Amino acid sequence: MPELPEVEALAYHLREHAVGRTVTRVDVASLSVLKTVTPQWTELHGREVTGAGRHGKHLDLECGDLHLIVHLARAGWLRWSDSLSPAPPRPGGKGPIALRVHLSATAGESAFAAGGPGFDLTEAGTKKGLAVWIVRDPAEVPSIARLGPDALALDRDGLARLLGGQTARLKTVLTDQRIMAGIGNAYSDEILHTARLSPYATPAKLTDDAIDRLAAAMHDVLTSAVERSVGQDAARLKGEKRSGLRVHGRTGLPCPVCGDTVREVSFADRAFQYCPTCQTGGKPLADRRMSRLLK
């Protein structure tokens, strides 16, 4: 799933390549991705792109007083092209394209491009979660209205206040967008590993030193990922994310810090990774799914 650093990088790409252009056409291949009825997508036609930003893991394309808000979910992505096909994608087709935004070309571009620039919103797989809203105020999007403070905007004391009284597992709290916005499964694994904290730790019971380490890890991991990602072509962002991960998605490989084997805890539709030596005093965490399989 794209998280804060990747969505920030996509917003940067749109600021660099889309701002100042005009929306010439929007093609909707999958009506199910549209979560708003009015304003209709056709109201974007002829509007200038005036900005691009981020709300947690939501991408925001600003077109004057309208906002095209996108949540990429687990398998969604934005694919930029300097020369989109002028033919609209087939509505209801089996391909990955859900929505296409055509933008105006400059005089120099139109001389050699069959189609103008723009982007496709795509989603792989059969479990669909990609969502698009067209609103006048981002706060009209329910999942944005519920967001906690942005993870990169939290200082140490702000983080301590958020964690106070939280009794759910630390991993759960870090990825709860209502508590703090922007962190998902992958970067929570990386933050906890850097902070040397167990995913099962109780937030309200963390010592001052543990909170210091967690705050520093959040800032360092997210800032580093943003710096690596911003400026990359959208097509390269997924590979850049994978190259910077130390434990997430690396089950069975040696921890780059201590050499212990990276372990995994699996759930029905996801898994997280951790290092026992760095994070849990050398003790593997209980994996209830594996325990059930062994019975």
Short mmCIF file of C-alpha atoms in Angstrom, two decimals:
data_model
loop_
_atom_site.label_atom_id
_atom_site.label_comp_id
_atom_site.label_asym_id
_atom_site.label_seq_id
_atom_site.Cartn_x
_atom_site.Cartn_y
_atom_site.Cartn_z
CA MET A 1 0.00 0.00 0.00
CA PRO A 2 1.34 3.47 -0.83
CA GLU A 3 2.06 5.31 2.43
CA LEU A 4 3.03 8.85 3.39
CA PRO A 5 6.39 8.98 1.54
CA GLU A 6 5.05 7.57 -1.74
CA VAL A 7 1.93 9.75 -1.72
CA GLU A 8 4.07 12.81 -0.95
CA ALA A 9 6.30 11.89 -3.90
CA LEU A 10 3.28 11.52 -6.20
CA ALA A 11 2.00 14.93 -5.06
CA TYR A 12 5.42 16.41 -5.82
CA HIS A 13 5.39 14.79 -9.27
CA LEU A 14 1.98 16.33 -9.99
CA ARG A 15 3.14 19.74 -8.76
CA GLU A 16 6.09 19.53 -11.15
CA HIS A 17 4.27 18.10 -14.17
CA ALA A 18 0.53 18.85 -13.87
CA VAL A 19 0.19 22.26 -12.20
CA GLY A 20 -0.50 24.99 -14.75
CA ARG A 21 -2.06 22.60 -17.25
CA THR A 22 -5.77 22.34 -17.99
CA VAL A 23 -7.91 19.25 -17.50
CA THR A 24 -9.12 18.53 -21.01
CA ARG A 25 -11.05 15.32 -20.27
CA VAL A 26 -11.67 12.76 -17.56
CA ASP A 27 -12.47 9.18 -18.59
CA VAL A 28 -14.13 6.95 -15.99
CA ALA A 29 -13.60 3.26 -16.71
CA SER A 30 -14.90 2.05 -13.34
CA LEU A 31 -17.84 3.92 -11.86
CA SER A 32 -17.38 2.07 -8.59
CA VAL A 33 -14.23 4.08 -7.76
CA LEU A 34 -16.25 7.33 -7.65
CA LYS A 35 -17.53 7.91 -4.15
CA THR A 36 -19.28 11.22 -4.89
CA VAL A 37 -22.15 11.96 -7.29
CA THR A 38 -21.91 15.74 -7.37
CA PRO A 39 -19.93 17.58 -8.54
CA GLN A 40 -19.70 15.27 -11.55
CA TRP A 41 -16.31 14.45 -13.04
CA THR A 42 -17.21 16.46 -16.12
CA GLU A 43 -17.06 19.63 -14.00
CA LEU A 44 -13.27 19.18 -13.94
CA HIS A 45 -13.14 19.69 -17.72
CA GLY A 46 -11.56 23.01 -18.64
CA ARG A 47 -10.25 23.70 -15.14
CA GLU A 48 -6.62 24.54 -14.50
CA VAL A 49 -4.65 22.35 -12.13
CA THR A 50 -3.61 24.78 -9.40
CA GLY A 51 -1.90 22.52 -6.90
CA ALA A 52 -1.32 19.03 -5.55
CA GLY A 53 -1.02 17.93 -1.95
CA ARG A 54 -1.54 15.15 0.54
CA HIS A 55 -3.85 14.40 3.48
CA GLY A 56 -2.37 11.39 5.26
CA LYS A 57 -2.37 8.73 2.55
CA HIS A 58 -4.88 10.64 0.37
CA LEU A 59 -3.66 12.43 -2.77
CA ASP A 60 -5.26 15.80 -3.56
CA LEU A 61 -5.24 17.31 -7.08
CA GLU A 62 -6.46 20.90 -6.78
CA CYS A 63 -8.39 22.30 -9.75
CA GLY A 64 -9.44 25.75 -8.66
CA ASP A 65 -12.28 25.33 -6.19
CA LEU A 66 -12.60 21.61 -6.86
CA HIS A 67 -10.43 18.81 -5.48
CA LEU A 68 -9.88 15.42 -7.04
CA ILE A 69 -9.09 13.28 -3.99
CA VAL A 70 -7.62 9.80 -4.43
CA HIS A 71 -6.98 7.02 -1.94
CA LEU A 72 -4.88 4.34 -3.63
CA ALA A 73 -5.75 1.62 -1.07
CA ARG A 74 -3.59 -1.52 -1.20
CA ALA A 75 -3.10 -2.06 -4.93
CA GLY A 76 -3.86 1.29 -6.54
CA TRP A 77 -1.33 3.46 -8.32
CA LEU A 78 -0.96 6.63 -10.37
CA ARG A 79 0.72 6.12 -13.74
CA TRP A 80 1.89 9.31 -15.43
CA SER A 81 2.36 9.51 -19.19
CA ASP A 82 3.69 12.32 -21.36
CA SER A 83 1.51 10.96 -24.16
CA LEU A 84 -1.73 9.32 -23.05
CA SER A 85 -3.75 7.40 -25.60
CA PRO A 86 -6.55 9.71 -26.79
CA ALA A 87 -8.92 6.72 -26.91
CA PRO A 88 -10.86 6.35 -23.64
CA PRO A 89 -10.45 3.09 -21.71
CA ARG A 90 -13.40 0.75 -22.10
CA PRO A 91 -15.91 1.23 -19.26
CA GLY A 92 -16.30 -1.88 -17.18
CA GLY A 93 -13.32 -3.55 -18.84
CA LYS A 94 -11.15 -6.12 -17.13
CA GLY A 95 -8.00 -4.00 -17.38
CA PRO A 96 -6.44 -2.21 -14.41
CA ILE A 97 -7.36 1.34 -15.49
CA ALA A 98 -10.10 2.85 -13.31
CA LEU A 99 -9.88 6.52 -14.27
CA ARG A 100 -7.88 8.60 -16.76
CA VAL A 101 -7.16 12.33 -16.57
CA HIS A 102 -6.11 14.08 -19.79
CA LEU A 103 -4.20 17.35 -19.45
CA SER A 104 -3.34 20.07 -21.93
CA ALA A 105 -0.03 19.87 -23.78
CA THR A 106 2.37 22.71 -24.39
CA ALA A 107 3.09 23.81 -27.95
CA GLY A 108 6.40 21.95 -27.92
CA GLU A 109 4.83 18.74 -26.65
CA SER A 110 1.94 18.75 -29.12
CA ALA A 111 4.41 18.77 -31.99
CA PHE A 112 5.51 15.19 -31.31
CA ALA A 113 2.93 13.58 -29.01
CA ALA A 114 -0.06 11.66 -30.39
CA GLY A 115 -1.92 12.36 -27.16
CA GLY A 116 -1.45 14.91 -24.44
CA PRO A 117 0.04 14.30 -21.02
CA GLY A 118 -1.91 13.03 -18.05
CA PHE A 119 -2.28 10.04 -15.78
CA ASP A 120 -4.16 6.83 -15.21
CA LEU A 121 -5.39 5.64 -11.84
CA THR A 122 -4.97 1.87 -11.86
CA GLU A 123 -5.65 -0.99 -9.51
CA ALA A 124 -4.34 -4.54 -9.72
CA GLY A 125 -6.02 -7.67 -8.41
CA THR A 126 -9.60 -8.56 -7.63
CA LYS A 127 -9.94 -6.90 -4.20
CA LYS A 128 -10.84 -3.35 -5.13
CA GLY A 129 -10.32 -0.45 -2.74
CA LEU A 130 -9.24 2.46 -4.94
CA ALA A 131 -11.46 5.44 -4.16
CA VAL A 132 -11.94 8.83 -5.83
CA TRP A 133 -13.89 11.82 -4.58
CA ILE A 134 -14.61 15.15 -6.32
CA VAL A 135 -15.33 17.75 -3.64
CA ARG A 136 -15.11 21.45 -2.94
CA ASP A 137 -13.49 20.91 0.45
CA PRO A 138 -11.24 17.93 1.30
CA ALA A 139 -12.94 17.73 4.71
CA GLU A 140 -16.06 16.50 2.87
CA VAL A 141 -14.25 13.17 2.42
CA PRO A 142 -15.19 11.14 5.53
CA SER A 143 -11.82 9.39 5.81
CA ILE A 144 -10.01 12.75 5.66
CA ALA A 145 -12.33 14.32 8.23
CA ARG A 146 -11.43 11.51 10.65
CA LEU A 147 -7.66 11.79 10.22
CA GLY A 148 -5.42 12.37 13.20
CA PRO A 149 -2.42 14.70 12.97
CA ASP A 150 0.08 13.98 10.21
CA ALA A 151 2.87 11.69 11.38
CA LEU A 152 5.55 14.05 10.08
CA ALA A 153 4.01 16.99 11.93
CA LEU A 154 4.25 15.32 15.35
CA ASP A 155 7.05 16.27 17.71
CA ARG A 156 8.11 14.17 20.68
CA ASP A 157 5.67 15.74 23.14
CA GLY A 158 2.78 15.57 20.68
CA LEU A 159 3.48 11.88 20.14
CA ALA A 160 3.59 11.27 23.90
CA ARG A 161 0.18 12.91 24.30
CA LEU A 162 -1.31 10.73 21.55
CA LEU A 163 0.08 7.54 23.08
CA GLY A 164 -1.07 8.33 26.60
CA GLY A 165 -4.00 6.10 27.52
CA GLN A 166 -3.64 3.92 24.40
CA THR A 167 -3.80 0.24 25.38
CA ALA A 168 -3.93 -1.36 21.93
CA ARG A 169 -0.71 -2.82 20.53
CA LEU A 170 1.82 -0.23 19.44
CA LYS A 171 1.79 -1.53 15.85
CA THR A 172 -1.99 -1.07 15.74
CA VAL A 173 -1.83 2.47 17.12
CA LEU A 174 0.86 3.58 14.65
CA THR A 175 -1.28 2.44 11.71
CA ASP A 176 -4.62 3.78 12.98
CA GLN A 177 -5.24 6.80 10.75
CA ARG A 178 -7.64 8.27 13.29
CA ILE A 179 -4.76 8.56 15.76
CA MET A 180 -2.01 9.68 13.37
CA ALA A 181 -2.09 9.93 9.60
CA GLY A 182 0.22 8.53 6.97
CA ILE A 183 1.85 5.40 8.42
CA GLY A 184 0.90 1.96 7.13
CA ASN A 185 2.10 -1.60 7.50
CA ALA A 186 5.53 -1.24 5.90
CA TYR A 187 6.78 1.95 7.55
CA SER A 188 5.40 0.97 10.96
CA ASP A 189 7.61 -2.14 10.75
CA GLU A 190 10.60 0.04 9.85
CA ILE A 191 9.90 2.60 12.58
CA LEU A 192 9.51 -0.05 15.28
CA HIS A 193 12.71 -1.78 14.19
CA THR A 194 14.65 1.50 14.21
CA ALA A 195 13.23 2.38 17.64
CA ARG A 196 14.01 -1.15 18.95
CA LEU A 197 10.43 -1.60 20.14
CA SER A 198 8.13 -4.61 20.03
CA PRO A 199 5.06 -4.36 17.78
CA TYR A 200 3.11 -5.74 20.75
CA ALA A 201 4.27 -3.07 23.22
CA THR A 202 1.54 -1.15 25.05
CA PRO A 203 1.80 2.56 24.10
CA ALA A 204 0.57 3.88 27.44
CA LYS A 205 3.30 1.93 29.26
CA LEU A 206 6.25 3.16 27.18
CA THR A 207 9.08 4.75 29.16
CA ASP A 208 10.28 8.26 28.38
CA ASP A 209 13.36 6.76 26.71
CA ALA A 210 11.20 4.52 24.53
CA ILE A 211 9.06 7.49 23.47
CA ASP A 212 12.25 9.41 22.64
CA ARG A 213 13.42 6.55 20.42
CA LEU A 214 10.01 6.17 18.79
CA ALA A 215 9.71 9.88 17.99
CA ALA A 216 13.22 9.97 16.54
CA ALA A 217 12.58 6.82 14.50
CA MET A 218 9.32 8.17 13.07
CA HIS A 219 11.02 11.37 11.96
CA ASP A 220 14.13 9.68 10.59
CA VAL A 221 12.42 6.80 8.76
CA LEU A 222 9.70 8.94 7.16
CA THR A 223 11.96 11.86 6.31
CA SER A 224 14.54 9.57 4.74
CA ALA A 225 11.88 7.78 2.71
CA VAL A 226 10.42 11.08 1.49
CA GLU A 227 13.88 12.31 0.48
CA ARG A 228 14.55 9.08 -1.44
CA SER A 229 11.15 9.16 -3.13
CA VAL A 230 10.58 12.80 -4.07
CA GLY A 231 11.86 13.48 -7.55
CA GLN A 232 11.64 9.85 -8.65
CA ASP A 233 9.47 8.98 -11.64
CA ALA A 234 6.14 7.59 -10.47
CA ALA A 235 7.02 4.28 -12.15
CA ARG A 236 10.12 3.88 -9.96
CA LEU A 237 8.60 4.70 -6.58
CA LYS A 238 7.60 1.14 -5.64
CA GLY A 239 11.11 -0.14 -6.30
CA GLU A 240 12.60 2.75 -4.35
CA LYS A 241 10.38 1.91 -1.39
CA ARG A 242 11.44 -1.74 -1.38
CA SER A 243 15.13 -0.86 -1.63
CA GLY A 244 14.98 1.20 1.56
CA LEU A 245 13.28 -1.38 3.80
CA ARG A 246 15.32 -3.19 6.45
CA VAL A 247 12.78 -5.66 7.89
CA HIS A 248 9.43 -5.29 6.13
CA GLY A 249 9.01 -7.92 3.44
CA ARG A 250 12.32 -9.54 4.39
CA THR A 251 11.15 -12.62 6.30
CA GLY A 252 13.95 -15.18 6.66
CA LEU A 253 16.72 -12.77 5.74
CA PRO A 254 19.34 -11.52 8.20
CA CYS A 255 18.64 -8.33 10.11
CA PRO A 256 21.02 -5.67 8.75
CA VAL A 257 21.69 -4.43 12.30
CA CYS A 258 22.37 -7.61 14.32
CA GLY A 259 22.28 -10.51 11.86
CA ASP A 260 19.38 -12.34 13.52
CA THR A 261 16.73 -13.81 11.22
CA VAL A 262 13.82 -11.48 10.44
CA ARG A 263 10.59 -13.10 11.63
CA GLU A 264 6.97 -12.70 10.52
CA VAL A 265 3.57 -12.66 12.16
CA SER A 266 0.77 -13.45 9.71
CA PHE A 267 -2.90 -12.51 9.73
CA ALA A 268 -5.71 -13.34 7.30
CA ASP A 269 -4.79 -10.72 4.71
CA ARG A 270 -1.49 -9.20 5.81
CA ALA A 271 1.70 -9.85 7.73
CA PHE A 272 4.31 -7.82 9.58
CA GLN A 273 8.02 -8.40 10.10
CA TYR A 274 10.38 -7.74 13.01
CA CYS A 275 13.76 -8.70 14.43
CA PRO A 276 13.61 -10.65 17.72
CA THR A 277 17.07 -9.57 18.87
CA CYS A 278 16.55 -5.86 18.14
CA GLN A 279 12.93 -5.61 19.25
CA THR A 280 11.67 -8.37 21.54
CA GLY A 281 14.60 -9.42 23.71
CA GLY A 282 15.34 -12.38 21.45
CA LYS A 283 11.89 -13.93 21.90
CA PRO A 284 9.76 -14.70 18.81
CA LEU A 285 6.27 -13.24 18.95
CA ALA A 286 3.28 -15.58 18.97
CA ASP A 287 1.87 -16.16 15.50
CA ARG A 288 -1.68 -17.37 16.14
CA ARG A 289 -2.27 -18.40 12.54
CA MET A 290 0.79 -20.67 12.54
CA SER A 291 -0.18 -22.02 15.98
CA ARG A 292 -3.57 -23.05 14.65
CA LEU A 293 -1.99 -24.76 11.65
CA LEU A 294 0.32 -26.79 13.90
CA LYS A 295 -2.47 -28.07 16.15
#
